[in-house]
C-alpha atoms as an extended CHARMM CRD file, in Angstrom:
* protein
*
        73  EXT
         1         1  ARG       CA            -40.1700000000      -81.0630000000       15.8890000000  PROA      1               0.0000000000
         2         2  GLY       CA            -40.7740000000      -78.9760000000       19.1690000000  PROA      2               0.0000000000
         3         3  PHE       CA            -42.0650000000      -75.5480000000       19.3540000000  PROA      3               0.0000000000
         4         4  GLY       CA            -39.5900000000      -72.9690000000       17.4640000000  PROA      4               0.0000000000
         5         5  ALA       CA            -37.8940000000      -75.5910000000       15.5700000000  PROA      5               0.0000000000
         6         6  GLN       CA            -36.4980000000      -74.4390000000       12.2190000000  PROA      6               0.0000000000
         7         7  ARG       CA            -38.4870000000      -75.5640000000        9.1440000000  PROA      7               0.0000000000
         8         8  ARG       CA            -36.3550000000      -77.1660000000        6.5970000000  PROA      8               0.0000000000
         9         9  PRO       CA            -36.7460000000      -75.8870000000        3.0310000000  PROA      9               0.0000000000
        10        10  ARG       CA            -38.7940000000      -77.7450000000        0.8360000000  PROA      10              0.0000000000
        11        11  ARG       CA            -38.0290000000      -79.1080000000       -2.7480000000  PROA      11              0.0000000000
        12        12  PHE       CA            -40.4820000000      -79.9240000000       -5.3350000000  PROA      12              0.0000000000
        13        13  ILE       CA            -39.4970000000      -82.0290000000       -8.2370000000  PROA      13              0.0000000000
        14        14  LEU       CA            -41.6310000000      -82.1620000000      -11.3360000000  PROA      14              0.0000000000
        15        15  LEU       CA            -41.6370000000      -85.5040000000      -12.6740000000  PROA      15              0.0000000000
        16        16  PRO       CA            -40.4230000000      -85.9010000000      -16.3840000000  PROA      16              0.0000000000
        17        17  LEU       CA            -43.7170000000      -87.3810000000      -17.2330000000  PROA      17              0.0000000000
        18        18  PHE       CA            -45.5490000000      -84.0630000000      -16.7340000000  PROA      18              0.0000000000
        19        19  GLU       CA            -42.8610000000      -81.8290000000      -18.3400000000  PROA      19              0.0000000000
        20        20  GLY       CA            -44.4180000000      -79.5540000000      -21.2800000000  PROA      20              0.0000000000
        21        21  TYR       CA            -47.7880000000      -79.1990000000      -19.5560000000  PROA      21              0.0000000000
        22        22  THR       CA            -49.0350000000      -76.2660000000      -17.7760000000  PROA      22              0.0000000000
        23        23  MET       CA            -50.8860000000      -76.6080000000      -14.4200000000  PROA      23              0.0000000000
        24        24  ALA       CA            -54.2830000000      -75.8220000000      -16.0480000000  PROA      24              0.0000000000
        25        25  GLU       CA            -53.6650000000      -78.7200000000      -18.5120000000  PROA      25              0.0000000000
        26        26  LEU       CA            -52.6480000000      -81.1070000000      -15.7640000000  PROA      26              0.0000000000
        27        27  LEU       CA            -55.7290000000      -80.2600000000      -13.6150000000  PROA      27              0.0000000000
        28        28  ALA       CA            -58.2650000000      -80.5750000000      -16.5210000000  PROA      28              0.0000000000
        29        29  SER       CA            -56.6440000000      -84.0690000000      -17.1820000000  PROA      29              0.0000000000
        30        30  PHE       CA            -56.9940000000      -84.9990000000      -13.5350000000  PROA      30              0.0000000000
        31        31  GLU       CA            -60.5880000000      -83.7750000000      -13.6310000000  PROA      31              0.0000000000
        32        32  ALA       CA            -61.3840000000      -85.8020000000      -16.7450000000  PROA      32              0.0000000000
        33        33  TYR       CA            -59.9430000000      -88.7110000000      -15.0390000000  PROA      33              0.0000000000
        34        34  LEU       CA            -62.0730000000      -88.3160000000      -12.1470000000  PROA      34              0.0000000000
        35        35  ILE       CA            -65.1490000000      -88.0830000000      -14.2500000000  PROA      35              0.0000000000
        36        36  HSD       CA            -64.6460000000      -90.5210000000      -16.9530000000  PROA      36              0.0000000000
        37        37  THR       CA            -62.4770000000      -93.1390000000      -15.3940000000  PROA      37              0.0000000000
        38        38  LYS       CA            -63.3970000000      -93.1190000000      -11.6640000000  PROA      38              0.0000000000
        39        39  HSD       CA            -67.0180000000      -92.0170000000      -12.4070000000  PROA      39              0.0000000000
        40        40  ALA       CA            -66.8470000000      -89.5900000000       -9.2800000000  PROA      40              0.0000000000
        41        41  SER       CA            -69.8030000000      -87.7930000000       -8.2090000000  PROA      41              0.0000000000
        42        42  GLU       CA            -70.1460000000      -84.1670000000       -9.1830000000  PROA      42              0.0000000000
        43        43  ASN       CA            -69.6690000000      -83.1680000000       -5.3650000000  PROA      43              0.0000000000
        44        44  THR       CA            -66.5170000000      -85.3570000000       -5.1620000000  PROA      44              0.0000000000
        45        45  VAL       CA            -64.9550000000      -83.7940000000       -8.2930000000  PROA      45              0.0000000000
        46        46  ALA       CA            -65.6450000000      -80.4430000000       -6.9830000000  PROA      46              0.0000000000
        47        47  SER       CA            -64.1900000000      -81.1580000000       -3.7510000000  PROA      47              0.0000000000
        48        48  TYR       CA            -61.1430000000      -82.8270000000       -5.0380000000  PROA      48              0.0000000000
        49        49  MET       CA            -60.4050000000      -79.9610000000       -7.7490000000  PROA      49              0.0000000000
        50        50  ARG       CA            -60.7970000000      -77.5770000000       -4.8650000000  PROA      50              0.0000000000
        51        51  ASP       CA            -58.2560000000      -79.1550000000       -2.6920000000  PROA      51              0.0000000000
        52        52  VAL       CA            -55.9680000000      -79.6500000000       -5.7090000000  PROA      52              0.0000000000
        53        53  ARG       CA            -56.1860000000      -76.2690000000       -6.8910000000  PROA      53              0.0000000000
        54        54  GLN       CA            -55.3280000000      -74.9640000000       -3.1720000000  PROA      54              0.0000000000
        55        55  TYR       CA            -52.6260000000      -77.0680000000       -2.9930000000  PROA      55              0.0000000000
        56        56  SER       CA            -50.9410000000      -76.2060000000       -6.2030000000  PROA      56              0.0000000000
        57        57  GLN       CA            -51.3190000000      -72.5920000000       -5.3360000000  PROA      57              0.0000000000
        58        58  TYR       CA            -49.5120000000      -73.3000000000       -1.9900000000  PROA      58              0.0000000000
        59        59  VAL       CA            -46.5290000000      -75.0360000000       -3.8270000000  PROA      59              0.0000000000
        60        60  GLU       CA            -46.4910000000      -72.3070000000       -6.3180000000  PROA      60              0.0000000000
        61        61  GLY       CA            -46.1550000000      -69.7460000000       -3.5100000000  PROA      61              0.0000000000
        62        62  ILE       CA            -43.4140000000      -71.8320000000       -1.8170000000  PROA      62              0.0000000000
        63        63  LEU       CA            -41.6420000000      -72.2260000000       -5.2940000000  PROA      63              0.0000000000
        64        64  GLN       CA            -41.7980000000      -68.2750000000       -5.7650000000  PROA      64              0.0000000000
        65        65  GLU       CA            -40.2490000000      -67.6650000000       -2.2830000000  PROA      65              0.0000000000
        66        66  GLU       CA            -37.3100000000      -69.8330000000       -3.0220000000  PROA      66              0.0000000000
        67        67  LEU       CA            -36.9800000000      -68.2120000000       -6.4360000000  PROA      67              0.0000000000
        68        68  LEU       CA            -36.8760000000      -64.7780000000       -4.7780000000  PROA      68              0.0000000000
        69        69  ALA       CA            -34.5550000000      -66.1140000000       -1.9910000000  PROA      69              0.0000000000
        70        70  VAL       CA            -31.9500000000      -67.3010000000       -4.6760000000  PROA      70              0.0000000000
        71        71  SER       CA            -32.3660000000      -64.0060000000       -6.8460000000  PROA      71              0.0000000000
        72        72  HSD       CA            -31.6960000000      -62.0360000000       -3.9260000000  PROA      72              0.0000000000
        73        73  ASP       CA            -28.5790000000      -64.0700000000       -2.7230000000  PROA      73              0.0000000000
């Protein structure tokens, strides 16, 4: 894309596997996986969890913007 190109709207799909779980539960499950299954170091777990939380906040912001746009149409 060139400078000034329009951004296409993003769509996020929640896989049926994850329906019924809160984001906090999914993050806790992922953290447990890193610790107990992957045996990741404390620093690795902290870094991964920080990055995943930041990304989830970003996605939630995008979804909130889309919901606001739809409710104002």
